[in-house]
């Protein structure tokens, strides 16, 4: 019996989320709402404080809208704990999902630490949208228990989770993770080979770049292109609204990471995106992107 099969038999109870940013904190809440005990670890105490406050506010809103009862929200919040101590948090985890900065050397350091501290049966996943998990698996002694588990923004809402195996990911790990994703109420999509952008971001990138080309050629305004995507194609947001939600910086970072893998100039960030990034117009997070937001 492999260590990952051991995890299956024990059931995944304790989850560790590394990184308390927008993605990490909401991923943690998804697991807590599904009944898991979840630790959120971040190197910055301030990041943990912000995450806790934002999740409490989200739960208050959910209760006010009648989406959940006050007691269920309180119970879910009480299943969350917050720490800066990675070693201690990892030592009790059955499943770890890393949602830290998209920098390979940082992620490799985290995975080396996780491998050292987490129990042998623990599965180590990364939420990275740009780095295939083989790059972090190689610093561990359990590459067969490593994969990408990629959530979408906002993670509390979006149903899809891409599960991406690398060449050494075991079938037992894939089966456990696919089942886990279903159990937390999400829709897993299995991606059998590491490919830059996986599936959803590749689809999003095509639409985004065509929207930018249409705007750049003066064919239609941002508002009208967004309206077409929403009312003709049924998308919940238009491509410009989505760029602002995801962040212009994140869009550029994804394109740059894709280019680093493919060296295809077509994958480089669109010049209009680059300009916005350089001007500091990052979308919702900076108050201004393609649209202006009240802060
Ligand atoms: N965080 C958490 N919950 C949020 C939220 C946020 N930032 N924004 C909205 N919500 C919740 C609301 O509370 C509401 O919940 P309820 O149904 O329980 O009341 C629900 O989402 C709907 O919100 P609204 O009524 O305010 O607004 P909309 O109906 O316009 O929905 C949206 C907002 C869910 C963001 C919707 O517009 C949407 O689905 N947009 C597309 C998002 C998308 O494509 N995401 C993928 C991005 S790509 C990515 O993440 C990949 C990565 O690698 C970059």
mmCIF file with all atom_site columns, N, CA, C and O in Angstrom, residues 107-137:
data_model
loop_
_atom_site.group_PDB
_atom_site.id
_atom_site.type_symbol
_atom_site.label_atom_id
_atom_site.label_alt_id
_atom_site.label_comp_id
_atom_site.label_asym_id
_atom_site.label_entity_id
_atom_site.label_seq_id
_atom_site.pdbx_PDB_ins_code
_atom_site.Cartn_x
_atom_site.Cartn_y
_atom_site.Cartn_z
_atom_site.occupancy
_atom_site.B_iso_or_equiv
_atom_site.pdbx_formal_charge
_atom_site.auth_seq_id
_atom_site.auth_comp_id
_atom_site.auth_asym_id
_atom_site.auth_atom_id
_atom_site.pdbx_PDB_model_num
ATOM 1   N N  . UNK A 1 107 ? 8.118  28.609 -4.007  1.00 0.00 ? 107 UNK A N  1
ATOM 2   C CA . UNK A 1 107 ? 7.294  27.397 -3.924  1.00 0.00 ? 107 UNK A CA 1
ATOM 3   C C  . UNK A 1 107 ? 8.170  26.175 -3.632  1.00 0.00 ? 107 UNK A C  1
ATOM 4   O O  . UNK A 1 107 ? 7.782  25.295 -2.858  1.00 0.00 ? 107 UNK A O  1
ATOM 5   N N  . UNK A 1 108 ? 9.342  26.128 -4.255  1.00 0.00 ? 108 UNK A N  1
ATOM 6   C CA . UNK A 1 108 ? 10.211 24.959 -4.000  1.00 0.00 ? 108 UNK A CA 1
ATOM 7   C C  . UNK A 1 108 ? 10.652 24.911 -2.549  1.00 0.00 ? 108 UNK A C  1
ATOM 8   O O  . UNK A 1 108 ? 10.710 23.844 -1.946  1.00 0.00 ? 108 UNK A O  1
ATOM 9   N N  . UNK A 1 109 ? 10.929 26.084 -1.967  1.00 0.00 ? 109 UNK A N  1
ATOM 10  C CA . UNK A 1 109 ? 11.310 26.100 -0.548  1.00 0.00 ? 109 UNK A CA 1
ATOM 11  C C  . UNK A 1 109 ? 10.140 25.605 0.311   1.00 0.00 ? 109 UNK A C  1
ATOM 12  O O  . UNK A 1 109 ? 10.308 24.802 1.233   1.00 0.00 ? 109 UNK A O  1
ATOM 13  N N  . UNK A 1 110 ? 8.934  26.070 -0.031  1.00 0.00 ? 110 UNK A N  1
ATOM 14  C CA . UNK A 1 110 ? 7.746  25.645 0.730   1.00 0.00 ? 110 UNK A CA 1
ATOM 15  C C  . UNK A 1 110 ? 7.564  24.131 0.617   1.00 0.00 ? 110 UNK A C  1
ATOM 16  O O  . UNK A 1 110 ? 7.330  23.434 1.609   1.00 0.00 ? 110 UNK A O  1
ATOM 17  N N  . UNK A 1 111 ? 7.703  23.598 -0.605  1.00 0.00 ? 111 UNK A N  1
ATOM 18  C CA . UNK A 1 111 ? 7.488  22.154 -0.772  1.00 0.00 ? 111 UNK A CA 1
ATOM 19  C C  . UNK A 1 111 ? 8.568  21.324 -0.081  1.00 0.00 ? 111 UNK A C  1
ATOM 20  O O  . UNK A 1 111 ? 8.276  20.248 0.439   1.00 0.00 ? 111 UNK A O  1
ATOM 21  N N  . UNK A 1 112 ? 9.796  21.832 -0.079  1.00 0.00 ? 112 UNK A N  1
ATOM 22  C CA . UNK A 1 112 ? 10.852 21.110 0.652   1.00 0.00 ? 112 UNK A CA 1
ATOM 23  C C  . UNK A 1 112 ? 10.497 21.072 2.138   1.00 0.00 ? 112 UNK A C  1
ATOM 24  O O  . UNK A 1 112 ? 10.630 20.034 2.805   1.00 0.00 ? 112 UNK A O  1
ATOM 25  N N  . UNK A 1 113 ? 10.006 22.197 2.674   1.00 0.00 ? 113 UNK A N  1
ATOM 26  C CA . UNK A 1 113 ? 9.612  22.241 4.093   1.00 0.00 ? 113 UNK A CA 1
ATOM 27  C C  . UNK A 1 113 ? 8.401  21.341 4.353   1.00 0.00 ? 113 UNK A C  1
ATOM 28  O O  . UNK A 1 113 ? 8.366  20.599 5.337   1.00 0.00 ? 113 UNK A O  1
ATOM 29  N N  . UNK A 1 114 ? 7.431  21.413 3.453   1.00 0.00 ? 114 UNK A N  1
ATOM 30  C CA . UNK A 1 114 ? 6.234  20.583 3.644   1.00 0.00 ? 114 UNK A CA 1
ATOM 31  C C  . UNK A 1 114 ? 6.613  19.106 3.654   1.00 0.00 ? 114 UNK A C  1
ATOM 32  O O  . UNK A 1 114 ? 6.106  18.316 4.458   1.00 0.00 ? 114 UNK A O  1
ATOM 33  N N  . UNK A 1 115 ? 7.515  18.743 2.753   1.00 0.00 ? 115 UNK A N  1
ATOM 34  C CA . UNK A 1 115 ? 7.932  17.330 2.657   1.00 0.00 ? 115 UNK A CA 1
ATOM 35  C C  . UNK A 1 115 ? 8.601  16.888 3.962   1.00 0.00 ? 115 UNK A C  1
ATOM 36  O O  . UNK A 1 115 ? 8.437  15.754 4.402   1.00 0.00 ? 115 UNK A O  1
ATOM 37  N N  . UNK A 1 116 ? 9.317  17.833 4.562   1.00 0.00 ? 116 UNK A N  1
ATOM 38  C CA . UNK A 1 116 ? 10.040 17.516 5.809   1.00 0.00 ? 116 UNK A CA 1
ATOM 39  C C  . UNK A 1 116 ? 9.061  17.365 6.984   1.00 0.00 ? 116 UNK A C  1
ATOM 40  O O  . UNK A 1 116 ? 9.222  16.493 7.826   1.00 0.00 ? 116 UNK A O  1
ATOM 41  N N  . UNK A 1 117 ? 8.053  18.223 7.027   1.00 0.00 ? 117 UNK A N  1
ATOM 42  C CA . UNK A 1 117 ? 7.207  18.284 8.225   1.00 0.00 ? 117 UNK A CA 1
ATOM 43  C C  . UNK A 1 117 ? 5.893  17.510 8.119   1.00 0.00 ? 117 UNK A C  1
ATOM 44  O O  . UNK A 1 117 ? 5.340  17.086 9.133   1.00 0.00 ? 117 UNK A O  1
ATOM 45  N N  . UNK A 1 118 ? 5.355  17.370 6.908   1.00 0.00 ? 118 UNK A N  1
ATOM 46  C CA . UNK A 1 118 ? 4.026  16.745 6.792   1.00 0.00 ? 118 UNK A CA 1
ATOM 47  C C  . UNK A 1 118 ? 4.143  15.228 6.972   1.00 0.00 ? 118 UNK A C  1
ATOM 48  O O  . UNK A 1 118 ? 5.163  14.639 6.620   1.00 0.00 ? 118 UNK A O  1
ATOM 49  N N  . UNK A 1 119 ? 3.096  14.591 7.501   1.00 0.00 ? 119 UNK A N  1
ATOM 50  C CA . UNK A 1 119 ? 3.132  13.133 7.664   1.00 0.00 ? 119 UNK A CA 1
ATOM 51  C C  . UNK A 1 119 ? 3.317  12.443 6.305   1.00 0.00 ? 119 UNK A C  1
ATOM 52  O O  . UNK A 1 119 ? 2.925  13.002 5.276   1.00 0.00 ? 119 UNK A O  1
ATOM 53  N N  . UNK A 1 120 ? 3.873  11.228 6.311   1.00 0.00 ? 120 UNK A N  1
ATOM 54  C CA . UNK A 1 120 ? 4.165  10.554 5.034   1.00 0.00 ? 120 UNK A CA 1
ATOM 55  C C  . UNK A 1 120 ? 2.938  10.373 4.142   1.00 0.00 ? 120 UNK A C  1
ATOM 56  O O  . UNK A 1 120 ? 3.054  10.368 2.921   1.00 0.00 ? 120 UNK A O  1
ATOM 57  N N  . UNK A 1 121 ? 1.752  10.227 4.736   1.00 0.00 ? 121 UNK A N  1
ATOM 58  C CA . UNK A 1 121 ? 0.572  9.973  3.890   1.00 0.00 ? 121 UNK A CA 1
ATOM 59  C C  . UNK A 1 121 ? 0.034  11.247 3.248   1.00 0.00 ? 121 UNK A C  1
ATOM 60  O O  . UNK A 1 121 ? -0.807 11.179 2.351   1.00 0.00 ? 121 UNK A O  1
ATOM 61  N N  . UNK A 1 122 ? 0.504  12.428 3.703   1.00 0.00 ? 122 UNK A N  1
ATOM 62  C CA . UNK A 1 122 ? -0.114 13.685 3.249   1.00 0.00 ? 122 UNK A CA 1
ATOM 63  C C  . UNK A 1 122 ? 0.127  13.926 1.759   1.00 0.00 ? 122 UNK A C  1
ATOM 64  O O  . UNK A 1 122 ? 1.222  13.692 1.239   1.00 0.00 ? 122 UNK A O  1
ATOM 65  N N  . UNK A 1 123 ? -0.930 14.413 1.109   1.00 0.00 ? 123 UNK A N  1
ATOM 66  C CA . UNK A 1 123 ? -0.829 14.816 -0.299  1.00 0.00 ? 123 UNK A CA 1
ATOM 67  C C  . UNK A 1 123 ? -0.492 16.297 -0.322  1.00 0.00 ? 123 UNK A C  1
ATOM 68  O O  . UNK A 1 123 ? -1.071 17.090 0.435   1.00 0.00 ? 123 UNK A O  1
ATOM 69  N N  . UNK A 1 124 ? 0.444  16.675 -1.186  1.00 0.00 ? 124 UNK A N  1
ATOM 70  C CA . UNK A 1 124 ? 0.875  18.065 -1.282  1.00 0.00 ? 124 UNK A CA 1
ATOM 71  C C  . UNK A 1 124 ? 0.444  18.608 -2.642  1.00 0.00 ? 124 UNK A C  1
ATOM 72  O O  . UNK A 1 124 ? 0.884  18.102 -3.678  1.00 0.00 ? 124 UNK A O  1
ATOM 73  N N  . UNK A 1 125 ? -0.409 19.631 -2.622  1.00 0.00 ? 125 UNK A N  1
ATOM 74  C CA . UNK A 1 125 ? -0.919 20.180 -3.879  1.00 0.00 ? 125 UNK A CA 1
ATOM 75  C C  . UNK A 1 125 ? -0.539 21.651 -3.990  1.00 0.00 ? 125 UNK A C  1
ATOM 76  O O  . UNK A 1 125 ? -0.330 22.325 -2.987  1.00 0.00 ? 125 UNK A O  1
ATOM 77  N N  . UNK A 1 126 ? -0.469 22.120 -5.225  1.00 0.00 ? 126 UNK A N  1
ATOM 78  C CA . UNK A 1 126 ? -0.257 23.549 -5.431  1.00 0.00 ? 126 UNK A CA 1
ATOM 79  C C  . UNK A 1 126 ? -1.435 24.108 -6.222  1.00 0.00 ? 126 UNK A C  1
ATOM 80  O O  . UNK A 1 126 ? -1.923 23.480 -7.167  1.00 0.00 ? 126 UNK A O  1
ATOM 81  N N  . UNK A 1 127 ? -1.861 25.313 -5.831  1.00 0.00 ? 127 UNK A N  1
ATOM 82  C CA . UNK A 1 127 ? -2.937 25.995 -6.555  1.00 0.00 ? 127 UNK A CA 1
ATOM 83  C C  . UNK A 1 127 ? -2.377 26.773 -7.749  1.00 0.00 ? 127 UNK A C  1
ATOM 84  O O  . UNK A 1 127 ? -3.113 27.480 -8.422  1.00 0.00 ? 127 UNK A O  1
ATOM 85  N N  . UNK A 1 128 ? -1.100 26.623 -8.016  1.00 0.00 ? 128 UNK A N  1
ATOM 86  C CA . UNK A 1 128 ? -0.477 27.417 -9.089  1.00 0.00 ? 128 UNK A CA 1
ATOM 87  C C  . UNK A 1 128 ? -1.218 27.256 -10.409 1.00 0.00 ? 128 UNK A C  1
ATOM 88  O O  . UNK A 1 128 ? -1.598 26.152 -10.794 1.00 0.00 ? 128 UNK A O  1
ATOM 89  N N  . UNK A 1 129 ? -1.394 28.389 -11.111 1.00 0.00 ? 129 UNK A N  1
ATOM 90  C CA . UNK A 1 129 ? -2.014 28.331 -12.431 1.00 0.00 ? 129 UNK A CA 1
ATOM 91  C C  . UNK A 1 129 ? -0.947 28.294 -13.511 1.00 0.00 ? 129 UNK A C  1
ATOM 92  O O  . UNK A 1 129 ? -1.258 28.101 -14.682 1.00 0.00 ? 129 UNK A O  1
ATOM 93  N N  . UNK A 1 130 ? 0.307  28.517 -13.123 1.00 0.00 ? 130 UNK A N  1
ATOM 94  C CA . UNK A 1 130 ? 1.338  28.639 -14.149 1.00 0.00 ? 130 UNK A CA 1
ATOM 95  C C  . UNK A 1 130 ? 2.443  27.602 -14.024 1.00 0.00 ? 130 UNK A C  1
ATOM 96  O O  . UNK A 1 130 ? 3.095  27.292 -15.007 1.00 0.00 ? 130 UNK A O  1
ATOM 97  N N  . UNK A 1 131 ? 2.664  27.099 -12.824 1.00 0.00 ? 131 UNK A N  1
ATOM 98  C CA . UNK A 1 131 ? 3.775  26.169 -12.635 1.00 0.00 ? 131 UNK A CA 1
ATOM 99  C C  . UNK A 1 131 ? 3.237  24.750 -12.482 1.00 0.00 ? 131 UNK A C  1
ATOM 100 O O  . UNK A 1 131 ? 2.468  24.475 -11.558 1.00 0.00 ? 131 UNK A O  1
ATOM 101 N N  . UNK A 1 132 ? 3.613  23.891 -13.394 1.00 0.00 ? 132 UNK A N  1
ATOM 102 C CA . UNK A 1 132 ? 3.225  22.489 -13.275 1.00 0.00 ? 132 UNK A CA 1
ATOM 103 C C  . UNK A 1 132 ? 3.847  21.909 -12.009 1.00 0.00 ? 132 UNK A C  1
ATOM 104 O O  . UNK A 1 132 ? 4.963  22.272 -11.618 1.00 0.00 ? 132 UNK A O  1
ATOM 105 N N  . UNK A 1 133 ? 3.116  20.997 -11.351 1.00 0.00 ? 133 UNK A N  1
ATOM 106 C CA . UNK A 1 133 ? 3.572  20.523 -10.036 1.00 0.00 ? 133 UNK A CA 1
ATOM 107 C C  . UNK A 1 133 ? 4.850  19.682 -10.107 1.00 0.00 ? 133 UNK A C  1
ATOM 108 O O  . UNK A 1 133 ? 5.496  19.454 -9.087  1.00 0.00 ? 133 UNK A O  1
ATOM 109 N N  . UNK A 1 134 ? 5.240  19.233 -11.305 1.00 0.00 ? 134 UNK A N  1
ATOM 110 C CA . UNK A 1 134 ? 6.507  18.477 -11.392 1.00 0.00 ? 134 UNK A CA 1
ATOM 111 C C  . UNK A 1 134 ? 7.670  19.320 -10.882 1.00 0.00 ? 134 UNK A C  1
ATOM 112 O O  . UNK A 1 134 ? 8.639  18.800 -10.342 1.00 0.00 ? 134 UNK A O  1
ATOM 113 N N  . UNK A 1 135 ? 7.535  20.655 -11.038 1.00 0.00 ? 135 UNK A N  1
ATOM 114 C CA . UNK A 1 135 ? 8.631  21.554 -10.639 1.00 0.00 ? 135 UNK A CA 1
ATOM 115 C C  . UNK A 1 135 ? 8.786  21.638 -9.123  1.00 0.00 ? 135 UNK A C  1
ATOM 116 O O  . UNK A 1 135 ? 9.867  21.972 -8.633  1.00 0.00 ? 135 UNK A O  1
ATOM 117 N N  . UNK A 1 136 ? 7.713  21.390 -8.396  1.00 0.00 ? 136 UNK A N  1
ATOM 118 C CA . UNK A 1 136 ? 7.835  21.384 -6.929  1.00 0.00 ? 136 UNK A CA 1
ATOM 119 C C  . UNK A 1 136 ? 7.929  19.945 -6.405  1.00 0.00 ? 136 UNK A C  1
ATOM 120 O O  . UNK A 1 136 ? 8.538  19.701 -5.364  1.00 0.00 ? 136 UNK A O  1
ATOM 121 N N  . UNK A 1 137 ? 7.366  19.004 -7.155  1.00 0.00 ? 137 UNK A N  1
ATOM 122 C CA . UNK A 1 137 ? 7.435  17.595 -6.732  1.00 0.00 ? 137 UNK A CA 1
ATOM 123 C C  . UNK A 1 137 ? 8.885  17.151 -6.634  1.00 0.00 ? 137 UNK A C  1
ATOM 124 O O  . UNK A 1 137 ? 9.246  16.327 -5.785  1.00 0.00 ? 137 UNK A O  1
#
